[in-house]
């Protein structure tokens, strides 16, 4: 008995990567702030009936731990300072953001926020227990699991989080709002091993670059 392997066709290879959003007006330059976020675990679809706010926040906590390290280990971010709009006192930017985006006793620190003037690109590698090439577009809409992911990358909105943060303060997020994403691509492949139906492994390459020069972003690029 022989086992013959047939390599995937060029069409099948293309089907693994889907470009969901591409801002041609703000192309990526050579110099960017680039890093990777990783998640492994269940990823459930969210809808209007079940928004899965607690599930999103569980994933958000995973990204918080990684972004916290980034803020302190990246030289540009750790030294990034800006003026407090209320006091006029110059502080570390993450402290100013925690004061600006504070509710329920927790200060949130988004890396990309309205007024920063940067583009945000997400290149997502999604390993899942489904054959690669199966579309992420269903009925003209984005797979509901991706909606869960995008919401987990942004700050929670007041009323979305039902449980206290458990001492996490400040809380680091990638985005103030997911509308700040300019570019999105998703590459899918088969997750090998014994896994649950909704389990995934995600490697998210995040790229940020200025689209306009502002006093806020001049120090990090």
GROMACS .gro file of N, CA and C in nm, residues 28-184:
model
  471
   28UNK      N    1   0.149   5.052   0.462
   28UNK     CA    2   0.245   5.028   0.569
   28UNK      C    3   0.385   5.069   0.527
   29UNK      N    4   0.450   5.155   0.602
   29UNK     CA    5   0.589   5.192   0.571
   29UNK      C    6   0.686   5.088   0.625
   30UNK      N    7   0.815   5.111   0.600
   30UNK     CA    8   0.914   5.016   0.649
   30UNK      C    9   0.927   5.021   0.801
   31UNK      N   10   0.918   5.140   0.859
   31UNK     CA   11   0.937   5.156   1.002
   31UNK      C   12   0.803   5.152   1.073
   32UNK      N   13   0.780   5.048   1.151
   32UNK     CA   14   0.654   5.033   1.224
   32UNK      C   15   0.685   4.981   1.364
   33UNK      N   16   0.587   4.994   1.450
   33UNK     CA   17   0.591   4.926   1.580
   33UNK      C   18   0.520   4.793   1.561
   34UNK      N   19   0.595   4.684   1.569
   34UNK     CA   20   0.540   4.552   1.539
   34UNK      C   21   0.565   4.456   1.655
   35UNK      N   22   0.464   4.378   1.689
   35UNK     CA   23   0.475   4.278   1.794
   35UNK      C   24   0.368   4.172   1.771
   36UNK      N   25   0.369   4.066   1.852
   36UNK     CA   26   0.275   3.955   1.835
   36UNK      C   27   0.201   3.925   1.964
   37UNK      N   28   0.073   3.904   1.951
   37UNK     CA   29  -0.011   3.859   2.062
   37UNK      C   30  -0.051   3.714   2.035
   38UNK      N   31  -0.057   3.634   2.140
   38UNK     CA   32  -0.084   3.491   2.127
   38UNK      C   33  -0.201   3.454   2.216
   39UNK      N   34  -0.287   3.369   2.162
   39UNK     CA   35  -0.398   3.317   2.243
   39UNK      C   36  -0.421   3.171   2.208
   40UNK      N   37  -0.444   3.091   2.310
   40UNK     CA   38  -0.480   2.951   2.291
   40UNK      C   39  -0.594   2.914   2.384
   41UNK      N   40  -0.702   2.862   2.327
   41UNK     CA   41  -0.817   2.827   2.409
   41UNK      C   42  -0.945   2.833   2.328
   42UNK      N   43  -1.058   2.828   2.394
   42UNK     CA   44  -1.185   2.834   2.321
   42UNK      C   45  -1.209   2.972   2.263
   43UNK      N   46  -1.272   2.976   2.148
   43UNK     CA   47  -1.313   3.101   2.085
   43UNK      C   48  -1.454   3.080   2.032
   44UNK      N   49  -1.550   3.137   2.104
   44UNK     CA   50  -1.691   3.118   2.070
   44UNK      C   51  -1.743   3.238   1.992
   45UNK      N   52  -1.838   3.211   1.905
   45UNK     CA   53  -1.900   3.317   1.828
   45UNK      C   54  -1.994   3.399   1.914
   46UNK      N   55  -1.997   3.529   1.887
   46UNK     CA   56  -2.087   3.621   1.958
   46UNK      C   57  -2.194   3.670   1.863
   47UNK      N   58  -2.312   3.693   1.917
   47UNK     CA   59  -2.423   3.744   1.837
   47UNK      C   60  -2.502   3.846   1.916
   48UNK      N   61  -2.613   3.889   1.860
   48UNK     CA   62  -2.696   3.989   1.926
   48UNK      C   63  -2.766   3.931   2.049
   49UNK      N   64  -2.803   3.803   2.043
   49UNK     CA   65  -2.871   3.741   2.156
   49UNK      C   66  -2.771   3.711   2.268
   50UNK      N   67  -2.659   3.650   2.233
   50UNK     CA   68  -2.554   3.617   2.330
   50UNK      C   69  -2.426   3.689   2.289
   51UNK      N   70  -2.397   3.800   2.355
   51UNK     CA   71  -2.279   3.880   2.320
   51UNK      C   72  -2.150   3.822   2.376
   52UNK      N   73  -2.162   3.728   2.468
   52UNK     CA   74  -2.046   3.660   2.529
   52UNK      C   75  -1.948   3.760   2.590
   53UNK      N   76  -2.000   3.856   2.663
   53UNK     CA   77  -1.915   3.960   2.722
   53UNK      C   78  -1.811   3.902   2.817
   54UNK      N   79  -1.851   3.805   2.900
   54UNK     CA   80  -1.756   3.747   2.995
   54UNK      C   81  -1.646   3.668   2.923
   55UNK      N   82  -1.684   3.597   2.818
   55UNK     CA   83  -1.586   3.521   2.739
   55UNK      C   84  -1.487   3.617   2.672
   56UNK      N   85  -1.536   3.725   2.618
   56UNK     CA   86  -1.448   3.826   2.557
   56UNK      C   87  -1.351   3.881   2.660
   57UNK      N   88  -1.402   3.904   2.781
   57UNK     CA   89  -1.316   3.963   2.883
   57UNK      C   90  -1.211   3.864   2.931
   58UNK      N   91  -1.243   3.736   2.931
   58UNK     CA   92  -1.142   3.635   2.966
   58UNK      C   93  -1.026   3.639   2.865
   59UNK      N   94  -1.059   3.653   2.738
   59UNK     CA   95  -0.955   3.664   2.635
   59UNK      C   96  -0.881   3.796   2.649
   60UNK      N   97  -0.955   3.902   2.680
   60UNK     CA   98  -0.895   4.035   2.700
   60UNK      C   99  -0.790   4.032   2.811
   61UNK      N  100  -0.814   3.953   2.915
   61UNK     CA  101  -0.718   3.941   3.025
   61UNK      C  102  -0.589   3.874   2.979
   62UNK      N  103  -0.601   3.779   2.887
   62UNK     CA  104  -0.481   3.713   2.832
   62UNK      C  105  -0.396   3.816   2.758
   63UNK      N  106  -0.460   3.899   2.677
   63UNK     CA  107  -0.386   4.002   2.603
   63UNK      C  108  -0.332   4.109   2.697
   64UNK      N  109  -0.404   4.138   2.805
   64UNK     CA  110  -0.356   4.237   2.903
   64UNK      C  111  -0.218   4.201   2.954
   65UNK      N  112  -0.199   4.075   2.991
   65UNK     CA  113  -0.070   4.032   3.046
   65UNK      C  114   0.043   4.053   2.946
   66UNK      N  115   0.017   4.026   2.818
   66UNK     CA  116   0.119   4.042   2.715
   66UNK      C  117   0.147   4.189   2.685
   67UNK      N  118   0.041   4.270   2.679
   67UNK     CA  119   0.058   4.412   2.651
   67UNK      C  120   0.126   4.484   2.766
   68UNK      N  121   0.101   4.440   2.888
   68UNK     CA  122   0.169   4.499   3.003
   68UNK      C  123   0.320   4.481   2.992
   69UNK      N  124   0.363   4.362   2.952
   69UNK     CA  125   0.506   4.337   2.931
   69UNK      C  126   0.559   4.426   2.819
   70UNK      N  127   0.483   4.440   2.712
   70UNK     CA  128   0.525   4.523   2.599
   70UNK      C  129   0.549   4.667   2.643
   71UNK      N  130   0.456   4.724   2.720
   71UNK     CA  131   0.469   4.862   2.765
   71UNK      C  132   0.596   4.883   2.847
   72UNK      N  133   0.637   4.785   2.925
   72UNK     CA  134   0.753   4.802   3.011
   72UNK      C  135   0.883   4.757   2.947
   73UNK      N  136   0.876   4.668   2.848
   73UNK     CA  137   0.998   4.617   2.786
   73UNK      C  138   1.037   4.690   2.659
   74UNK      N  139   0.940   4.750   2.590
   74UNK     CA  140   0.971   4.824   2.468
   74UNK      C  141   1.025   4.962   2.506
   75UNK      N  142   1.147   4.998   2.463
   75UNK     CA  143   1.207   5.126   2.505
   75UNK      C  144   1.123   5.248   2.468
   76UNK      N  145   1.063   5.246   2.349
   76UNK     CA  146   0.984   5.362   2.306
   76UNK      C  147   0.861   5.381   2.392
   77UNK      N  148   0.794   5.271   2.426
   77UNK     CA  149   0.672   5.281   2.506
   77UNK      C  150   0.703   5.312   2.653
   78UNK      N  151   0.807   5.252   2.707
   78UNK     CA  152   0.838   5.273   2.849
   78UNK      C  153   0.881   5.417   2.877
   79UNK      N  154   0.934   5.485   2.775
   79UNK     CA  155   0.979   5.624   2.793
   79UNK      C  156   0.880   5.724   2.733
   80UNK      N  157   0.767   5.676   2.686
   80UNK     CA  158   0.669   5.763   2.618
   80UNK      C  159   0.598   5.850   2.722
   81UNK      N  160   0.610   5.982   2.706
   81UNK     CA  161   0.549   6.076   2.798
   81UNK      C  162   0.457   6.172   2.724
   82UNK      N  163   0.357   6.221   2.793
   82UNK     CA  164   0.265   6.319   2.735
   82UNK      C  165   0.208   6.405   2.847
   83UNK      N  166   0.152   6.519   2.809
   83UNK     CA  167   0.093   6.610   2.906
   83UNK      C  168  -0.045   6.563   2.948
   84UNK      N  169  -0.072   6.568   3.076
   84UNK     CA  170  -0.207   6.544   3.126
   84UNK      C  171  -0.295   6.662   3.087
   85UNK      N  172  -0.406   6.633   3.016
   85UNK     CA  173  -0.490   6.741   2.963
   85UNK      C  174  -0.555   6.823   3.074
   86UNK      N  175  -0.574   6.765   3.192
   86UNK     CA  176  -0.641   6.836   3.300
   86UNK      C  177  -0.544   6.915   3.388
   87UNK      N  178  -0.430   6.855   3.419
   87UNK     CA  179  -0.335   6.921   3.509
   87UNK      C  180  -0.221   6.991   3.436
   88UNK      N  181  -0.196   6.951   3.310
   88UNK     CA  182  -0.084   7.008   3.236
   88UNK      C  183   0.050   6.951   3.277
   89UNK      N  184   0.049   6.855   3.368
   89UNK     CA  185   0.173   6.794   3.416
   89UNK      C  186   0.213   6.680   3.323
   90UNK      N  187   0.342   6.676   3.289
   90UNK     CA  188   0.391   6.570   3.200
   90UNK      C  189   0.408   6.440   3.277
   91UNK      N  190   0.345   6.333   3.227
   91UNK     CA  191   0.350   6.203   3.292
   91UNK      C  192   0.379   6.095   3.189
   92UNK      N  193   0.411   5.976   3.240
   92UNK     CA  194   0.420   5.862   3.150
   92UNK      C  195   0.285   5.842   3.083
   93UNK      N  196   0.285   5.818   2.952
   93UNK     CA  197   0.161   5.814   2.875
   93UNK      C  198   0.063   5.710   2.928
   94UNK      N  199   0.112   5.594   2.971
   94UNK     CA  200   0.020   5.491   3.021
   94UNK      C  201  -0.055   5.540   3.145
   95UNK      N  202   0.009   5.622   3.228
   95UNK     CA  203  -0.059   5.677   3.346
   95UNK      C  204  -0.166   5.778   3.304
   96UNK      N  205  -0.133   5.862   3.206
   96UNK     CA  206  -0.232   5.957   3.155
   96UNK      C  207  -0.353   5.886   3.096
   97UNK      N  208  -0.327   5.778   3.020
   97UNK     CA  209  -0.437   5.704   2.958
   97UNK      C  210  -0.524   5.636   3.063
   98UNK      N  211  -0.460   5.581   3.168
   98UNK     CA  212  -0.536   5.516   3.275
   98UNK      C  213  -0.628   5.615   3.346
   99UNK      N  214  -0.585   5.740   3.355
   99UNK     CA  215  -0.670   5.844   3.415
   99UNK      C  216  -0.781   5.885   3.318
  100UNK      N  217  -0.747   5.890   3.191
  100UNK     CA  218  -0.845   5.934   3.089
  100UNK      C  219  -0.954   5.830   3.068
  101UNK      N  220  -0.916   5.702   3.063
  101UNK     CA  221  -1.012   5.594   3.037
  101UNK      C  222  -1.037   5.516   3.165
  102UNK      N  223  -1.099   5.578   3.260
  102UNK     CA  224  -1.123   5.517   3.390
  102UNK      C  225  -1.273   5.506   3.416
  103UNK      N  226  -1.317   5.384   3.449
  103UNK     CA  227  -1.455   5.363   3.493
  103UNK      C  228  -1.460   5.236   3.577
  104UNK      N  229  -1.558   5.229   3.665
  104UNK     CA  230  -1.574   5.118   3.760
  104UNK      C  231  -1.448   5.099   3.846
  105UNK      N  232  -1.377   5.208   3.871
  105UNK     CA  233  -1.259   5.201   3.954
  105UNK      C  234  -1.136   5.144   3.888
  106UNK      N  235  -1.140   5.125   3.757
  106UNK     CA  236  -1.028   5.067   3.683
  106UNK      C  237  -0.985   5.163   3.572
  107UNK      N  238  -0.855   5.183   3.560
  107UNK     CA  239  -0.801   5.264   3.452
  107UNK      C  240  -0.755   5.176   3.337
  108UNK      N  241  -0.806   5.201   3.217
  108UNK     CA  242  -0.771   5.122   3.099
  108UNK      C  243  -0.666   5.196   3.016
  109UNK      N  244  -0.572   5.119   2.962
  109UNK     CA  245  -0.460   5.176   2.885
  109UNK      C  246  -0.461   5.116   2.745
  110UNK      N  247  -0.528   5.181   2.649
  110UNK     CA  248  -0.524   5.132   2.511
  110UNK      C  249  -0.397   5.179   2.440
  111UNK      N  250  -0.337   5.092   2.364
  111UNK     CA  251  -0.216   5.130   2.290
  111UNK      C  252  -0.251   5.217   2.169
  112UNK      N  253  -0.365   5.192   2.108
  112UNK     CA  254  -0.414   5.275   1.997
  112UNK      C  255  -0.546   5.337   2.039
  113UNK      N  256  -0.555   5.469   2.027
  113UNK     CA  257  -0.675   5.538   2.073
  113UNK      C  258  -0.704   5.655   1.980
  114UNK      N  259  -0.826   5.704   1.988
  114UNK     CA  260  -0.870   5.814   1.903
  114UNK      C  261  -0.784   5.938   1.928
  115UNK      N  262  -0.730   5.995   1.822
  115UNK     CA  263  -0.645   6.112   1.835
  115UNK      C  264  -0.497   6.082   1.828
  116UNK      N  265  -0.459   5.953   1.837
  116UNK     CA  266  -0.317   5.918   1.829
  116UNK      C  267  -0.265   5.933   1.686
  117UNK      N  268  -0.353   5.908   1.588
  117UNK     CA  269  -0.314   5.927   1.448
  117UNK      C  270  -0.230   5.815   1.391
  118UNK      N  271  -0.261   5.690   1.429
  118UNK     CA  272  -0.186   5.576   1.377
  118UNK      C  273  -0.279   5.479   1.307
  119UNK      N  274  -0.223   5.403   1.214
  119UNK     CA  275  -0.293   5.292   1.151
  119UNK      C  276  -0.263   5.165   1.230
  120UNK      N  277  -0.357   5.072   1.230
  120UNK     CA  278  -0.340   4.946   1.300
  120UNK      C  279  -0.369   4.832   1.204
  121UNK      N  280  -0.272   4.744   1.187
  121UNK     CA  281  -0.285   4.629   1.097
  121UNK      C  282  -0.277   4.501   1.178
  122UNK      N  283  -0.370   4.409   1.153
  122UNK     CA  284  -0.371   4.279   1.218
  122UNK      C  285  -0.356   4.169   1.114
  123UNK      N  286  -0.249   4.091   1.124
  123UNK     CA  287  -0.230   3.971   1.043
  123UNK      C  288  -0.249   3.852   1.137
  124UNK      N  289  -0.358   3.779   1.119
  124UNK     CA  290  -0.398   3.677   1.214
  124UNK      C  291  -0.375   3.538   1.155
  125UNK      N  292  -0.297   3.456   1.225
  125UNK     CA  293  -0.286   3.314   1.194
  125UNK      C  294  -0.379   3.241   1.289
  126UNK      N  295  -0.480   3.175   1.234
  126UNK     CA  296  -0.577   3.103   1.315
  126UNK      C  297  -0.567   2.953   1.286
  127UNK      N  298  -0.521   2.879   1.386
  127UNK     CA  299  -0.521   2.734   1.378
  127UNK      C  300  -0.647   2.684   1.447
  128UNK      N  301  -0.725   2.601   1.378
  128UNK     CA  302  -0.853   2.555   1.431
  128UNK      C  303  -0.879   2.414   1.380
  129UNK      N  304  -0.964   2.337   1.447
  129UNK     CA  305  -0.987   2.198   1.408
  129UNK      C  306  -1.082   2.186   1.289
  130UNK      N  307  -1.056   2.264   1.185
  130UNK     CA  308  -1.132   2.258   1.060
  130UNK      C  309  -1.031   2.265   0.946
  131UNK      N  310  -1.064   2.209   0.835
  131UNK     CA  311  -0.969   2.209   0.724
  131UNK      C  312  -0.944   2.350   0.676
  132UNK      N  313  -0.818   2.384   0.646
  132UNK     CA  314  -0.788   2.517   0.594
  132UNK      C  315  -0.858   2.539   0.460
  133UNK      N  316  -0.890   2.664   0.436
  133UNK     CA  317  -0.960   2.697   0.313
  133UNK      C  318  -1.108   2.714   0.333
  134UNK      N  319  -1.163   2.661   0.444
  134UNK     CA  320  -1.304   2.683   0.470
  134UNK      C  321  -1.325   2.831   0.501
  135UNK      N  322  -1.420   2.889   0.435
  135UNK     CA  323  -1.434   3.035   0.438
  135UNK      C  324  -1.467   3.087   0.576
  136UNK      N  325  -1.419   3.207   0.604
  136UNK     CA  326  -1.452   3.279   0.727
  136UNK      C  327  -1.566   3.377   0.704
  137UNK      N  328  -1.617   3.381   0.583
  137UNK     CA  329  -1.727   3.471   0.550
  137UNK      C  330  -1.854   3.389   0.538
  138UNK      N  331  -1.952   3.419   0.620
  138UNK     CA  332  -2.076   3.343   0.620
  138UNK      C  333  -2.192   3.439   0.595
  139UNK      N  334  -2.264   3.418   0.485
  139UNK     CA  335  -2.379   3.502   0.457
  139UNK      C  336  -2.344   3.647   0.439
  140UNK      N  337  -2.223   3.675   0.387
  140UNK     CA  338  -2.184   3.814   0.365
  140UNK      C  339  -2.134   3.882   0.491
  141UNK      N  340  -2.116   3.809   0.600
  141UNK     CA  341  -2.071   3.869   0.726
  141UNK      C  342  -1.945   3.798   0.772
  142UNK      N  343  -1.875   3.861   0.868
  142UNK     CA  344  -1.754   3.802   0.924
  142UNK      C  345  -1.793   3.692   1.021
  143UNK      N  346  -1.715   3.584   1.023
  143UNK     CA  347  -1.735   3.476   1.118
  143UNK      C  348  -1.752   3.536   1.258
  144UNK      N  349  -1.854   3.489   1.330
  144UNK     CA  350  -1.882   3.545   1.462
  144UNK      C  351  -1.768   3.525   1.562
  145UNK      N  352  -1.683   3.428   1.537
  145UNK     CA  353  -1.568   3.409   1.626
  145UNK      C  354  -1.469   3.524   1.611
  146UNK      N  355  -1.457   3.576   1.489
  146UNK     CA  356  -1.369   3.692   1.470
  146UNK      C  357  -1.427   3.815   1.538
  147UNK      N  358  -1.559   3.829   1.540
  147UNK     CA  359  -1.619   3.940   1.612
  147UNK      C  360  -1.583   3.934   1.760
  148UNK      N  361  -1.584   3.813   1.816
  148UNK     CA  362  -1.543   3.795   1.955
  148UNK      C  363  -1.399   3.840   1.976
  149UNK      N  364  -1.313   3.801   1.883
  149UNK     CA  365  -1.171   3.837   1.894
  149UNK      C  366  -1.152   3.988   1.887
  150UNK      N  367  -1.215   4.053   1.790
  150UNK     CA  368  -1.197   4.197   1.775
  150UNK      C  369  -1.246   4.272   1.898
  151UNK      N  370  -1.355   4.227   1.956
  151UNK     CA  371  -1.406   4.291   2.078
  151UNK      C  372  -1.311   4.267   2.195
  152UNK      N  373  -1.246   4.152   2.199
  152UNK     CA  374  -1.151   4.122   2.306
  152UNK      C  375  -1.024   4.205   2.294
  153UNK      N  376  -0.996   4.258   2.177
  153UNK     CA  377  -0.877   4.341   2.157
  153UNK      C  378  -0.901   4.486   2.196
  154UNK      N  379  -1.025   4.524   2.214
  154UNK     CA  380  -1.055   4.663   2.252
  154UNK      C  381  -1.090   4.672   2.400
  155UNK      N  382  -1.096   4.796   2.449
  155UNK     CA  383  -1.142   4.819   2.585
  155UNK      C  384  -1.286   4.773   2.601
  156UNK      N  385  -1.323   4.725   2.719
  156UNK     CA  386  -1.465   4.699   2.741
  156UNK      C  387  -1.539   4.831   2.753
  157UNK      N  388  -1.664   4.829   2.719
  157UNK     CA  389  -1.748   4.947   2.735
  157UNK      C  390  -1.819   4.939   2.870
  158UNK      N  391  -1.854   5.054   2.927
  158UNK     CA  392  -1.924   5.052   3.056
  158UNK      C  393  -2.047   4.962   3.052
  159UNK      N  394  -2.056   4.872   3.150
  159UNK     CA  395  -2.169   4.780   3.157
  159UNK      C  396  -2.143   4.645   3.093
  160UNK      N  397  -2.034   4.630   3.016
  160UNK     CA  398  -2.007   4.502   2.949
  160UNK      C  399  -1.947   4.399   3.044
  161UNK      N  400  -1.870   4.443   3.143
  161UNK     CA  401  -1.801   4.351   3.232
  161UNK      C  402  -1.883   4.333   3.358
  162UNK      N  403  -1.924   4.210   3.384
  162UNK     CA  404  -2.011   4.183   3.498
  162UNK      C  405  -1.934   4.152   3.625
  163UNK      N  406  -1.804   4.117   3.612
  163UNK     CA  407  -1.726   4.081   3.729
  163UNK      C  408  -1.616   4.185   3.751
  164UNK      N  409  -1.574   4.205   3.877
  164UNK     CA  410  -1.462   4.297   3.903
  164UNK      C  411  -1.334   4.244   3.842
  165UNK      N  412  -1.237   4.332   3.824
  165UNK     CA  413  -1.113   4.296   3.754
  165UNK      C  414  -1.021   4.206   3.836
  166UNK      N  415  -1.052   4.185   3.963
  166UNK     CA  416  -0.967   4.100   4.045
  166UNK      C  417  -0.833   4.162   4.075
  167UNK      N  418  -0.832   4.292   4.095
  167UNK     CA  419  -0.708   4.360   4.130
  167UNK      C  420  -0.627   4.409   4.012
  168UNK      N  421  -0.672   4.386   3.888
  168UNK     CA  422  -0.598   4.434   3.771
  168UNK      C  423  -0.625   4.584   3.753
  169UNK      N  424  -0.524   4.664   3.774
  169UNK     CA  425  -0.538   4.809   3.758
  169UNK      C  426  -0.399   4.871   3.754
  170UNK      N  427  -0.356   4.929   3.641
  170UNK     CA  428  -0.436   4.952   3.520
  170UNK      C  429  -0.452   4.825   3.436
  171UNK      N  430  -0.544   4.832   3.341
  171UNK     CA  431  -0.576   4.720   3.253
  171UNK      C  432  -0.532   4.760   3.111
  172UNK      N  433  -0.439   4.682   3.053
  172UNK     CA  434  -0.382   4.715   2.922
  172UNK      C  435  -0.462   4.649   2.810
  173UNK      N  436  -0.498   4.727   2.709
  173UNK     CA  437  -0.571   4.678   2.592
  173UNK      C  438  -0.499   4.724   2.466
  174UNK      N  439  -0.527   4.659   2.356
  174UNK     CA  440  -0.467   4.702   2.230
  174UNK      C  441  -0.535   4.828   2.176
  175UNK      N  442  -0.669   4.833   2.183
  175UNK     CA  443  -0.744   4.938   2.115
  175UNK      C  444  -0.844   5.004   2.208
  176UNK      N  445  -0.867   5.133   2.186
  176UNK     CA  446  -0.981   5.197   2.250
  176UNK      C  447  -1.110   5.143   2.191
  177UNK      N  448  -1.112   5.127   2.060
  177UNK     CA  449  -1.230   5.076   1.990
  177UNK      C  450  -1.184   5.000   1.867
  178UNK      N  451  -1.256   4.894   1.828
  178UNK     CA  452  -1.210   4.815   1.713
  178UNK      C  453  -1.229   4.886   1.580
  179UNK      N  454  -1.295   5.001   1.578
  179UNK     CA  455  -1.306   5.080   1.455
  179UNK      C  456  -1.171   5.142   1.417
  180UNK      N  457  -1.072   5.135   1.505
  180UNK     CA  458  -0.939   5.189   1.477
  180UNK      C  459  -0.853   5.095   1.394
  181UNK      N  460  -0.903   4.975   1.364
  181UNK     CA  461  -0.830   4.880   1.280
  181UNK      C  462  -0.842   4.922   1.134
  182UNK      N  463  -0.729   4.932   1.065
  182UNK     CA  464  -0.728   4.972   0.923
  182UNK      C  465  -0.710   4.855   0.828
  183UNK      N  466  -0.636   4.754   0.870
  183UNK     CA  467  -0.602   4.640   0.784
  183UNK      C  468  -0.624   4.511   0.862
  184UNK      N  469  -0.685   4.412   0.796
  184UNK     CA  470  -0.705   4.281   0.859
  184UNK      C  471  -0.684   4.171   0.755
   0.00000   0.00000   0.00000
